[in-house]
């Protein structure tokens, strides 16, 4: 197995330490950081996303794989920046006001980073005004809203409404979270809905295309 294949496997199987060591070894051997991202990290997360979508793996495996990817990415980030590789798109993401769940939102953020988005993560319990301020400051291509509670779905609707009424430059809004579905997305005027983090990449790329 080549070094890139080993790194791919380490990420898919969630071996953070191995992923970091292999990424370091590859850098030391002169492999370009972009090659590591394009030929190991991104394909690994795509593979994990497919396996998750088709029920081959479940949330725990996806979380450890995401962590391994995050560790390898953290190691490469300064090298990518030094090489002048800037992300193609910008996204703002957060969990809506009243909601403290962030595991799914973090997964989406990591997957977006893996797909070459610059991601500004506003955290949890984010009021509409904070989303609007971030849109004005960073002019993202996509805004992602996450909600895990049925009781915070109205906050999601209110946030979409506030963004639309705020006079910010037009921005695509993508929503997700366990109680959310595409019908709700249509009802509240969101541009897209994704049931999981892997699909959130596909939909975000469709929205910015
Ligand atoms: Co909470 N909780 N929780 N909880 N919690 C749920 C959501 C619940 C379903 C449990 C249950 O009763 N069976 C229930 C909600 C019921 C409802 O609304 N109908 C519930 C409740 C009631 C509560 C509290 C009210 C409990 C209490 O205090 N009485 C409270 C609320 C706190 C608050 O938010 N204000 C609460 C608190 C907590 C903890 C803090 C203990 C903890 C959160 C820790 C954290 O996130 N840092 C927690 C947890 C862990 C859960 C469960 C067990 C797991 C959620 C999770 O992380 N899943 C959850 C039960 C369950 O879901 N089985 C539950 C894994 C995660 C990867 O999946 O977040 O769905 P998920 O994300 C998926 C997709 O939804 C999607 O992609 C992700 C990956 O594929 N997705 C997006 C998510 N965001 C997206 C955004 C996108 C696109 C896709 O685009 C932007």
PDB file of C-alpha atoms and ligand atoms in Angstrom:
ATOM      1  CA  UNK A   1       0.000   0.000   0.000  1.00  0.00           C
ATOM      2  CA  UNK A   2       1.317   3.464  -0.844  1.00  0.00           C
ATOM      3  CA  UNK A   3       1.632   6.131   1.826  1.00  0.00           C
ATOM      4  CA  UNK A   4      -1.425   7.938   0.423  1.00  0.00           C
ATOM      5  CA  UNK A   5      -3.457   4.725   0.539  1.00  0.00           C
ATOM      6  CA  UNK A   6      -2.358   4.145   4.135  1.00  0.00           C
ATOM      7  CA  UNK A   7      -3.410   7.687   5.071  1.00  0.00           C
ATOM      8  CA  UNK A   8      -6.769   7.173   3.334  1.00  0.00           C
ATOM      9  CA  UNK A   9      -7.290   3.930   5.288  1.00  0.00           C
ATOM     10  CA  UNK A  10      -6.199   5.486   8.613  1.00  0.00           C
ATOM     11  CA  UNK A  11      -8.830   8.224   8.198  1.00  0.00           C
ATOM     12  CA  UNK A  12     -11.604   5.904   7.052  1.00  0.00           C
ATOM     13  CA  UNK A  13     -10.959   3.654  10.058  1.00  0.00           C
ATOM     14  CA  UNK A  14     -10.695   6.609  12.435  1.00  0.00           C
ATOM     15  CA  UNK A  15      -7.073   6.097  13.511  1.00  0.00           C
ATOM     16  CA  UNK A  16      -6.196   9.675  14.442  1.00  0.00           C
ATOM     17  CA  UNK A  17      -2.640   8.993  15.634  1.00  0.00           C
ATOM     18  CA  UNK A  18      -1.781   6.994  12.503  1.00  0.00           C
ATOM     19  CA  UNK A  19      -3.413   9.617  10.263  1.00  0.00           C
ATOM     20  CA  UNK A  20      -1.338  12.377  11.827  1.00  0.00           C
ATOM     21  CA  UNK A  21       1.895  10.347  11.696  1.00  0.00           C
ATOM     22  CA  UNK A  22       1.324   9.305   8.081  1.00  0.00           C
ATOM     23  CA  UNK A  23       0.497  12.861   7.017  1.00  0.00           C
ATOM     24  CA  UNK A  24       3.700  14.028   8.724  1.00  0.00           C
ATOM     25  CA  UNK A  25       5.713  11.245   7.062  1.00  0.00           C
ATOM     26  CA  UNK A  26       4.306  12.173   3.659  1.00  0.00           C
ATOM     27  CA  UNK A  27       5.215  15.834   4.168  1.00  0.00           C
ATOM     28  CA  UNK A  28       8.729  14.841   5.243  1.00  0.00           C
ATOM     29  CA  UNK A  29       9.063  12.697   2.113  1.00  0.00           C
ATOM     30  CA  UNK A  30       8.139  15.723   0.014  1.00  0.00           C
ATOM     31  CA  UNK A  31       4.524  14.927  -0.917  1.00  0.00           C
ATOM     32  CA  UNK A  32       2.731  18.192  -1.613  1.00  0.00           C
ATOM     33  CA  UNK A  33       0.064  19.076   1.000  1.00  0.00           C
ATOM     34  CA  UNK A  34      -2.511  19.612  -1.757  1.00  0.00           C
ATOM     35  CA  UNK A  35      -1.863  16.099  -3.025  1.00  0.00           C
ATOM     36  CA  UNK A  36      -2.499  14.763   0.468  1.00  0.00           C
ATOM     37  CA  UNK A  37      -5.782  16.644   0.653  1.00  0.00           C
ATOM     38  CA  UNK A  38      -6.938  15.755  -2.870  1.00  0.00           C
ATOM     39  CA  UNK A  39      -5.790  12.138  -2.964  1.00  0.00           C
ATOM     40  CA  UNK A  40      -6.212  10.988   0.640  1.00  0.00           C
ATOM     41  CA  UNK A  41      -8.168  13.293   2.980  1.00  0.00           C
ATOM     42  CA  UNK A  42     -11.060  14.362   0.770  1.00  0.00           C
ATOM     43  CA  UNK A  43     -11.536  10.916  -0.846  1.00  0.00           C
ATOM     44  CA  UNK A  44     -11.428   9.351   2.651  1.00  0.00           C
ATOM     45  CA  UNK A  45     -14.226  11.605   3.907  1.00  0.00           C
ATOM     46  CA  UNK A  46     -16.185  11.008   0.705  1.00  0.00           C
ATOM     47  CA  UNK A  47     -15.807   7.260   1.296  1.00  0.00           C
ATOM     48  CA  UNK A  48     -16.900   7.670   4.930  1.00  0.00           C
ATOM     49  CA  UNK A  49     -19.872   9.758   3.788  1.00  0.00           C
ATOM     50  CA  UNK A  50     -20.928   7.081   1.269  1.00  0.00           C
ATOM     51  CA  UNK A  51     -20.544   4.302   3.852  1.00  0.00           C
ATOM     52  CA  UNK A  52     -22.648   6.335   6.302  1.00  0.00           C
ATOM     53  CA  UNK A  53     -25.337   7.073   3.719  1.00  0.00           C
ATOM     54  CA  UNK A  54     -25.600   3.412   2.740  1.00  0.00           C
ATOM     55  CA  UNK A  55     -25.688   2.132   6.326  1.00  0.00           C
ATOM     56  CA  UNK A  56     -22.279   0.401   6.230  1.00  0.00           C
ATOM     57  CA  UNK A  57     -21.054   2.537   9.140  1.00  0.00           C
ATOM     58  CA  UNK A  58     -22.886   4.564  11.781  1.00  0.00           C
ATOM     59  CA  UNK A  59     -22.422   7.809  13.726  1.00  0.00           C
ATOM     60  CA  UNK A  60     -19.636   6.580  16.083  1.00  0.00           C
ATOM     61  CA  UNK A  61     -17.449   5.419  13.177  1.00  0.00           C
ATOM     62  CA  UNK A  62     -18.189   8.637  11.309  1.00  0.00           C
ATOM     63  CA  UNK A  63     -17.213  10.697  14.347  1.00  0.00           C
ATOM     64  CA  UNK A  64     -13.847   8.962  14.814  1.00  0.00           C
ATOM     65  CA  UNK A  65     -13.129   9.226  11.096  1.00  0.00           C
ATOM     66  CA  UNK A  66     -14.037  12.919  11.226  1.00  0.00           C
ATOM     67  CA  UNK A  67     -11.677  13.373  14.182  1.00  0.00           C
ATOM     68  CA  UNK A  68      -8.841  11.637  12.303  1.00  0.00           C
ATOM     69  CA  UNK A  69      -9.480  13.871   9.305  1.00  0.00           C
ATOM     70  CA  UNK A  70      -9.519  16.937  11.578  1.00  0.00           C
ATOM     71  CA  UNK A  71      -6.129  15.991  13.105  1.00  0.00           C
ATOM     72  CA  UNK A  72      -4.505  15.399   9.721  1.00  0.00           C
ATOM     73  CA  UNK A  73      -6.061  18.618   8.395  1.00  0.00           C
ATOM     74  CA  UNK A  74      -4.758  20.608  11.401  1.00  0.00           C
ATOM     75  CA  UNK A  75      -1.263  19.368  10.595  1.00  0.00           C
ATOM     76  CA  UNK A  76      -1.593  20.346   6.938  1.00  0.00           C
ATOM     77  CA  UNK A  77      -3.386  23.673   7.432  1.00  0.00           C
ATOM     78  CA  UNK A  78      -0.246  25.820   7.917  1.00  0.00           C
ATOM     79  CA  UNK A  79       1.418  24.159   4.898  1.00  0.00           C
ATOM     80  CA  UNK A  80      -1.654  24.761   2.753  1.00  0.00           C
ATOM     81  CA  UNK A  81      -1.793  28.396   3.837  1.00  0.00           C
ATOM     82  CA  UNK A  82       1.942  28.769   3.173  1.00  0.00           C
ATOM     83  CA  UNK A  83       1.422  27.332  -0.320  1.00  0.00           C
ATOM     84  CA  UNK A  84      -1.191  30.014  -0.900  1.00  0.00           C
ATOM     85  CA  UNK A  85      -4.007  27.510  -1.319  1.00  0.00           C
ATOM     86  CA  UNK A  86      -7.110  29.357  -0.323  1.00  0.00           C
ATOM     87  CA  UNK A  87     -10.489  27.691   0.051  1.00  0.00           C
ATOM     88  CA  UNK A  88     -12.805  28.175  -2.889  1.00  0.00           C
ATOM     89  CA  UNK A  89     -15.988  28.979  -0.959  1.00  0.00           C
ATOM     90  CA  UNK A  90     -16.901  30.465   2.409  1.00  0.00           C
ATOM     91  CA  UNK A  91     -19.567  29.073   4.720  1.00  0.00           C
ATOM     92  CA  UNK A  92     -20.965  30.222   8.034  1.00  0.00           C
ATOM     93  CA  UNK A  93     -22.507  27.579  10.267  1.00  0.00           C
ATOM     94  CA  UNK A  94     -24.166  27.457  13.674  1.00  0.00           C
ATOM     95  CA  UNK A  95     -26.778  25.777  15.824  1.00  0.00           C
ATOM     96  CA  UNK A  96     -29.813  28.009  16.194  1.00  0.00           C
ATOM     97  CA  UNK A  97     -30.839  29.935  19.291  1.00  0.00           C
ATOM     98  CA  UNK A  98     -31.983  27.821  22.224  1.00  0.00           C
ATOM     99  CA  UNK A  99     -30.222  24.680  20.982  1.00  0.00           C
ATOM    100  CA  UNK A 100     -26.984  23.380  22.483  1.00  0.00           C
ATOM    101  CA  UNK A 101     -26.480  20.284  20.321  1.00  0.00           C
ATOM    102  CA  UNK A 102     -23.343  20.555  18.223  1.00  0.00           C
ATOM    103  CA  UNK A 103     -22.066  17.106  17.266  1.00  0.00           C
ATOM    104  CA  UNK A 104     -23.909  16.954  13.934  1.00  0.00           C
ATOM    105  CA  UNK A 105     -23.154  20.615  13.179  1.00  0.00           C
ATOM    106  CA  UNK A 106     -19.444  19.971  13.863  1.00  0.00           C
ATOM    107  CA  UNK A 107     -19.505  17.030  11.470  1.00  0.00           C
ATOM    108  CA  UNK A 108     -21.004  19.198   8.742  1.00  0.00           C
ATOM    109  CA  UNK A 109     -18.327  21.863   9.392  1.00  0.00           C
ATOM    110  CA  UNK A 110     -15.539  19.294   9.113  1.00  0.00           C
ATOM    111  CA  UNK A 111     -16.977  17.805   5.936  1.00  0.00           C
ATOM    112  CA  UNK A 112     -17.299  21.276   4.412  1.00  0.00           C
ATOM    113  CA  UNK A 113     -13.675  22.041   5.308  1.00  0.00           C
ATOM    114  CA  UNK A 114     -12.702  18.760   3.649  1.00  0.00           C
ATOM    115  CA  UNK A 115     -14.532  19.930   0.523  1.00  0.00           C
ATOM    116  CA  UNK A 116     -12.393  23.100   0.467  1.00  0.00           C
ATOM    117  CA  UNK A 117     -14.810  25.517   2.137  1.00  0.00           C
ATOM    118  CA  UNK A 118     -13.558  28.146   4.570  1.00  0.00           C
ATOM    119  CA  UNK A 119     -15.903  27.542   7.491  1.00  0.00           C
ATOM    120  CA  UNK A 120     -16.762  30.077  10.182  1.00  0.00           C
ATOM    121  CA  UNK A 121     -18.362  28.172  13.019  1.00  0.00           C
ATOM    122  CA  UNK A 122     -20.493  30.403  15.251  1.00  0.00           C
ATOM    123  CA  UNK A 123     -21.077  27.601  17.772  1.00  0.00           C
ATOM    124  CA  UNK A 124     -24.366  26.785  19.465  1.00  0.00           C
ATOM    125  CA  UNK A 125     -27.331  28.814  20.720  1.00  0.00           C
ATOM    126  CA  UNK A 126     -26.702  31.373  17.982  1.00  0.00           C
ATOM    127  CA  UNK A 127     -29.214  34.240  17.712  1.00  0.00           C
ATOM    128  CA  UNK A 128     -30.306  35.443  14.255  1.00  0.00           C
ATOM    129  CA  UNK A 129     -28.447  38.750  14.745  1.00  0.00           C
ATOM    130  CA  UNK A 130     -25.161  36.880  15.116  1.00  0.00           C
ATOM    131  CA  UNK A 131     -25.733  35.029  11.831  1.00  0.00           C
ATOM    132  CA  UNK A 132     -26.577  38.319  10.132  1.00  0.00           C
ATOM    133  CA  UNK A 133     -23.468  40.042  11.514  1.00  0.00           C
ATOM    134  CA  UNK A 134     -21.311  37.128  10.293  1.00  0.00           C
ATOM    135  CA  UNK A 135     -22.913  37.274   6.825  1.00  0.00           C
ATOM    136  CA  UNK A 136     -22.213  41.011   6.620  1.00  0.00           C
ATOM    137  CA  UNK A 137     -18.626  40.543   7.771  1.00  0.00           C
ATOM    138  CA  UNK A 138     -17.622  37.429   5.812  1.00  0.00           C
ATOM    139  CA  UNK A 139     -20.024  37.448   2.819  1.00  0.00           C
ATOM    140  CA  UNK A 140     -20.298  33.641   2.732  1.00  0.00           C
ATOM    141  CA  UNK A 141     -21.626  31.652  -0.202  1.00  0.00           C
ATOM    142  CA  UNK A 142     -23.593  29.384   2.147  1.00  0.00           C
ATOM    143  CA  UNK A 143     -25.073  29.664   5.640  1.00  0.00           C
ATOM    144  CA  UNK A 144     -25.760  26.431   7.503  1.00  0.00           C
ATOM    145  CA  UNK A 145     -28.306  26.230  10.305  1.00  0.00           C
ATOM    146  CA  UNK A 146     -28.584  23.192  12.556  1.00  0.00           C
ATOM    147  CA  UNK A 147     -31.361  22.314  15.021  1.00  0.00           C
ATOM    148  CA  UNK A 148     -31.853  19.114  17.023  1.00  0.00           C
ATOM    149  CA  UNK A 149     -34.924  20.007  19.039  1.00  0.00           C
ATOM    150  CA  UNK A 150     -38.478  20.324  17.792  1.00  0.00           C
ATOM    151  CA  UNK A 151     -38.722  23.289  20.163  1.00  0.00           C
ATOM    152  CA  UNK A 152     -35.937  25.136  18.320  1.00  0.00           C
ATOM    153  CA  UNK A 153     -37.383  24.636  14.833  1.00  0.00           C
ATOM    154  CA  UNK A 154     -39.288  27.965  15.162  1.00  0.00           C
ATOM    155  CA  UNK A 155     -35.947  29.671  15.925  1.00  0.00           C
ATOM    156  CA  UNK A 156     -34.621  28.206  12.677  1.00  0.00           C
ATOM    157  CA  UNK A 157     -37.597  29.615  10.753  1.00  0.00           C
ATOM    158  CA  UNK A 158     -37.165  33.000  12.451  1.00  0.00           C
ATOM    159  CA  UNK A 159     -33.447  33.004  11.607  1.00  0.00           C
ATOM    160  CA  UNK A 160     -34.089  32.351   7.891  1.00  0.00           C
ATOM    161  CA  UNK A 161     -36.745  35.095   7.891  1.00  0.00           C
ATOM    162  CA  UNK A 162     -34.400  37.554   9.659  1.00  0.00           C
ATOM    163  CA  UNK A 163     -31.561  36.805   7.214  1.00  0.00           C
ATOM    164  CA  UNK A 164     -33.872  37.403   4.234  1.00  0.00           C
ATOM    165  CA  UNK A 165     -35.150  40.673   5.741  1.00  0.00           C
ATOM    166  CA  UNK A 166     -31.733  41.942   6.811  1.00  0.00           C
ATOM    167  CA  UNK A 167     -30.572  43.403   3.514  1.00  0.00           C
ATOM    168  CA  UNK A 168     -27.397  41.290   3.501  1.00  0.00           C
ATOM    169  CA  UNK A 169     -26.104  40.186   0.083  1.00  0.00           C
ATOM    170  CA  UNK A 170     -28.121  37.174  -1.179  1.00  0.00           C
ATOM    171  CA  UNK A 171     -26.862  33.992   0.460  1.00  0.00           C
ATOM    172  CA  UNK A 172     -27.858  30.355   0.149  1.00  0.00           C
ATOM    173  CA  UNK A 173     -29.265  28.899   3.366  1.00  0.00           C
ATOM    174  CA  UNK A 174     -28.887  25.182   4.016  1.00  0.00           C
ATOM    175  CA  UNK A 175     -30.574  23.582   7.026  1.00  0.00           C
ATOM    176  CA  UNK A 176     -30.351  20.253   8.799  1.00  0.00           C
ATOM    177  CA  UNK A 177     -30.711  18.366  12.051  1.00  0.00           C
ATOM    178  CA  UNK A 178     -32.658  15.351  13.297  1.00  0.00           C
ATOM    179  CA  UNK A 179     -36.183  16.900  13.328  1.00  0.00           C
ATOM    180  CA  UNK A 180     -35.723  18.790  10.025  1.00  0.00           C
ATOM    181  CA  UNK A 181     -36.945  17.654   6.604  1.00  0.00           C
ATOM    182  CA  UNK A 182     -37.168  19.048   3.084  1.00  0.00           C
ATOM    183  CA  UNK A 183     -40.811  20.068   3.499  1.00  0.00           C
ATOM    184  CA  UNK A 184     -39.895  22.214   6.511  1.00  0.00           C
ATOM    185  CA  UNK A 185     -37.022  23.712   4.493  1.00  0.00           C
ATOM    186  CA  UNK A 186     -39.446  24.708   1.743  1.00  0.00           C
ATOM    187  CA  UNK A 187     -41.965  26.105   4.247  1.00  0.00           C
ATOM    188  CA  UNK A 188     -39.427  28.404   5.920  1.00  0.00           C
ATOM    189  CA  UNK A 189     -37.782  29.555   2.671  1.00  0.00           C
ATOM    190  CA  UNK A 190     -34.430  27.795   3.065  1.00  0.00           C
ATOM    191  CA  UNK A 191     -32.578  26.990  -0.165  1.00  0.00           C
ATOM    192  CA  UNK A 192     -31.696  23.455   0.796  1.00  0.00           C
ATOM    193  CA  UNK A 193     -31.917  20.657   3.326  1.00  0.00           C
ATOM    194  CA  UNK A 194     -29.454  17.852   4.014  1.00  0.00           C
ATOM    195  CA  UNK A 195     -30.263  14.837   6.171  1.00  0.00           C
ATOM    196  CA  UNK A 196     -26.603  14.162   6.999  1.00  0.00           C
ATOM    197  CA  UNK A 197     -23.130  15.673   6.846  1.00  0.00           C
ATOM    198  CA  UNK A 198     -22.102  13.881   3.655  1.00  0.00           C
ATOM    199  CA  UNK A 199     -25.191  15.096   1.801  1.00  0.00           C
ATOM    200  CA  UNK A 200     -24.584  18.598   3.233  1.00  0.00           C
ATOM    201  CA  UNK A 201     -21.420  18.695   1.096  1.00  0.00           C
ATOM    202  CA  UNK A 202     -23.286  17.640  -2.062  1.00  0.00           C
ATOM    203  CA  UNK A 203     -26.093  20.148  -1.493  1.00  0.00           C
ATOM    204  CA  UNK A 204     -23.759  23.024  -0.579  1.00  0.00           C
ATOM    205  CA  UNK A 205     -21.742  22.407  -3.752  1.00  0.00           C
ATOM    206  CA  UNK A 206     -24.969  22.368  -5.797  1.00  0.00           C
ATOM    207  CA  UNK A 207     -26.081  25.628  -4.163  1.00  0.00           C
ATOM    208  CA  UNK A 208     -22.822  27.459  -4.894  1.00  0.00           C
ATOM    209  CA  UNK A 209     -22.416  26.064  -8.422  1.00  0.00           C
TER     210      UNK A 209
HETATM  211 CO1  LIG B   1     -30.375  16.120  23.538  1.00  0.00          CO
HETATM  212  N1  LIG B   1     -32.100  15.678  22.738  1.00  0.00           N
HETATM  213  N2  LIG B   1     -31.270  17.323  24.777  1.00  0.00           N
HETATM  214  N3  LIG B   1     -28.622  16.336  24.326  1.00  0.00           N
HETATM  215  N4  LIG B   1     -29.797  14.698  22.507  1.00  0.00           N
HETATM  216  C1  LIG B   1     -32.074  14.820  21.580  1.00  0.00           C
HETATM  217  C2  LIG B   1     -31.997  15.629  20.295  1.00  0.00           C
HETATM  218  C3  LIG B   1     -33.456  14.024  21.735  1.00  0.00           C
HETATM  219  C4  LIG B   1     -34.029  13.512  20.402  1.00  0.00           C
HETATM  220  C5  LIG B   1     -33.264  12.880  22.754  1.00  0.00           C
HETATM  221  C6  LIG B   1     -34.546  12.109  22.968  1.00  0.00           C
HETATM  222  O1  LIG B   1     -35.371  12.544  23.679  1.00  0.00           O
HETATM  223  N5  LIG B   1     -34.672  10.956  22.325  1.00  0.00           N
HETATM  224  C7  LIG B   1     -34.329  15.106  22.395  1.00  0.00           C
HETATM  225  C8  LIG B   1     -35.113  16.027  21.467  1.00  0.00           C
HETATM  226  C9  LIG B   1     -36.575  15.691  21.409  1.00  0.00           C
HETATM  227  C10 LIG B   1     -37.307  16.616  20.526  1.00  0.00           C
HETATM  228  O2  LIG B   1     -37.003  17.748  20.350  1.00  0.00           O
HETATM  229  N6  LIG B   1     -38.330  16.078  19.934  1.00  0.00           N
HETATM  230  C11 LIG B   1     -33.305  15.846  23.225  1.00  0.00           C
HETATM  231  C12 LIG B   1     -33.603  16.643  24.350  1.00  0.00           C
HETATM  232  C13 LIG B   1     -35.070  16.635  24.784  1.00  0.00           C
HETATM  233  C14 LIG B   1     -32.639  17.374  25.059  1.00  0.00           C
HETATM  234  C15 LIG B   1     -32.829  18.273  26.258  1.00  0.00           C
HETATM  235  C16 LIG B   1     -34.079  19.165  26.221  1.00  0.00           C
HETATM  236  C17 LIG B   1     -32.829  17.339  27.482  1.00  0.00           C
HETATM  237  C18 LIG B   1     -33.100  18.044  28.789  1.00  0.00           C
HETATM  238  O3  LIG B   1     -32.293  18.803  29.215  1.00  0.00           O
HETATM  239  N7  LIG B   1     -34.274  17.767  29.291  1.00  0.00           N
HETATM  240  C19 LIG B   1     -31.544  19.105  26.268  1.00  0.00           C
HETATM  241  C20 LIG B   1     -31.683  20.376  25.449  1.00  0.00           C
HETATM  242  C21 LIG B   1     -30.490  21.272  25.594  1.00  0.00           C
HETATM  243  C22 LIG B   1     -30.545  22.378  24.578  1.00  0.00           C
HETATM  244  O4  LIG B   1     -30.146  22.185  23.464  1.00  0.00           O
HETATM  245  N8  LIG B   1     -31.102  23.517  24.945  1.00  0.00           N
HETATM  246  C23 LIG B   1     -30.595  18.164  25.610  1.00  0.00           C
HETATM  247  C24 LIG B   1     -29.225  18.123  25.870  1.00  0.00           C
HETATM  248  C25 LIG B   1     -28.331  17.234  25.298  1.00  0.00           C
HETATM  249  C26 LIG B   1     -26.869  17.114  25.689  1.00  0.00           C
HETATM  250  C27 LIG B   1     -26.216  18.448  26.053  1.00  0.00           C
HETATM  251  C28 LIG B   1     -26.789  16.176  26.886  1.00  0.00           C
HETATM  252  C29 LIG B   1     -26.263  16.359  24.483  1.00  0.00           C
HETATM  253  C30 LIG B   1     -25.692  17.305  23.412  1.00  0.00           C
HETATM  254  C31 LIG B   1     -24.173  17.346  23.425  1.00  0.00           C
HETATM  255  C32 LIG B   1     -23.654  18.085  22.245  1.00  0.00           C
HETATM  256  O5  LIG B   1     -24.229  18.159  21.182  1.00  0.00           O
HETATM  257  N9  LIG B   1     -22.474  18.656  22.464  1.00  0.00           N
HETATM  258  C33 LIG B   1     -27.495  15.693  23.887  1.00  0.00           C
HETATM  259  C34 LIG B   1     -27.439  14.609  22.998  1.00  0.00           C
HETATM  260  C35 LIG B   1     -26.063  13.980  22.762  1.00  0.00           C
HETATM  261  C36 LIG B   1     -28.586  14.123  22.345  1.00  0.00           C
HETATM  262  C37 LIG B   1     -28.711  12.899  21.435  1.00  0.00           C
HETATM  263  C38 LIG B   1     -28.642  11.674  22.346  1.00  0.00           C
HETATM  264  C39 LIG B   1     -27.685  12.726  20.347  1.00  0.00           C
HETATM  265  C40 LIG B   1     -27.583  13.925  19.385  1.00  0.00           C
HETATM  266  C41 LIG B   1     -26.370  13.743  18.503  1.00  0.00           C
HETATM  267  O6  LIG B   1     -25.341  14.327  18.724  1.00  0.00           O
HETATM  268  N10 LIG B   1     -26.479  12.843  17.514  1.00  0.00           N
HETATM  269  C42 LIG B   1     -30.153  13.121  20.806  1.00  0.00           C
HETATM  270  C43 LIG B   1     -30.867  11.808  20.548  1.00  0.00           C
HETATM  271  C44 LIG B   1     -30.579  11.275  19.170  1.00  0.00           C
HETATM  272  O7  LIG B   1     -30.379  12.027  18.225  1.00  0.00           O
HETATM  273  N11 LIG B   1     -30.577   9.987  19.055  1.00  0.00           N
HETATM  274  C45 LIG B   1     -30.741  14.114  21.688  1.00  0.00           C
HETATM  275  C46 LIG B   1     -25.363  12.496  16.627  1.00  0.00           C
HETATM  276  C47 LIG B   1     -25.253  13.548  15.519  1.00  0.00           C
HETATM  277  C48 LIG B   1     -24.106  13.155  14.620  1.00  0.00           C
HETATM  278  O8  LIG B   1     -26.436  13.528  14.781  1.00  0.00           O
HETATM  279  O9  LIG B   1     -26.977  15.889  15.457  1.00  0.00           O
HETATM  280  O10 LIG B   1     -28.671  14.465  14.192  1.00  0.00           O
HETATM  281  P1  LIG B   1     -27.266  14.853  14.468  1.00  0.00           P
HETATM  282  O11 LIG B   1     -26.617  15.370  13.121  1.00  0.00           O
HETATM  283  C49 LIG B   1     -26.736  14.659  11.901  1.00  0.00           C
HETATM  284  C50 LIG B   1     -27.922  15.108  11.057  1.00  0.00           C
HETATM  285  O12 LIG B   1     -29.018  15.554  11.813  1.00  0.00           O
HETATM  286  C51 LIG B   1     -27.344  16.141  10.158  1.00  0.00           C
HETATM  287  O13 LIG B   1     -26.006  15.689   9.945  1.00  0.00           O
HETATM  288  C52 LIG B   1     -25.494  15.103  11.135  1.00  0.00           C
HETATM  289  C53 LIG B   1     -24.528  13.996  10.761  1.00  0.00           C
HETATM  290  O14 LIG B   1     -25.035  13.134   9.809  1.00  0.00           O
HETATM  291  N12 LIG B   1     -27.261  17.540  10.539  1.00  0.00           N
HETATM  292  C54 LIG B   1     -27.169  18.496   9.576  1.00  0.00           C
HETATM  293  C55 LIG B   1     -27.180  18.141  11.724  1.00  0.00           C
HETATM  294  N13 LIG B   1     -27.051  19.452  11.589  1.00  0.00           N
HETATM  295  C56 LIG B   1     -27.018  19.700  10.261  1.00  0.00           C
HETATM  296  C57 LIG B   1     -26.895  20.900   9.549  1.00  0.00           C
HETATM  297  C58 LIG B   1     -26.901  20.825   8.151  1.00  0.00           C
HETATM  298  C59 LIG B   1     -27.051  19.606   7.486  1.00  0.00           C
HETATM  299  C60 LIG B   1     -27.179  18.431   8.184  1.00  0.00           C
HETATM  300  O15 LIG B   1     -26.752  21.890   7.370  1.00  0.00           O
HETATM  301  C61 LIG B   1     -26.349  23.078   7.927  1.00  0.00           C
END
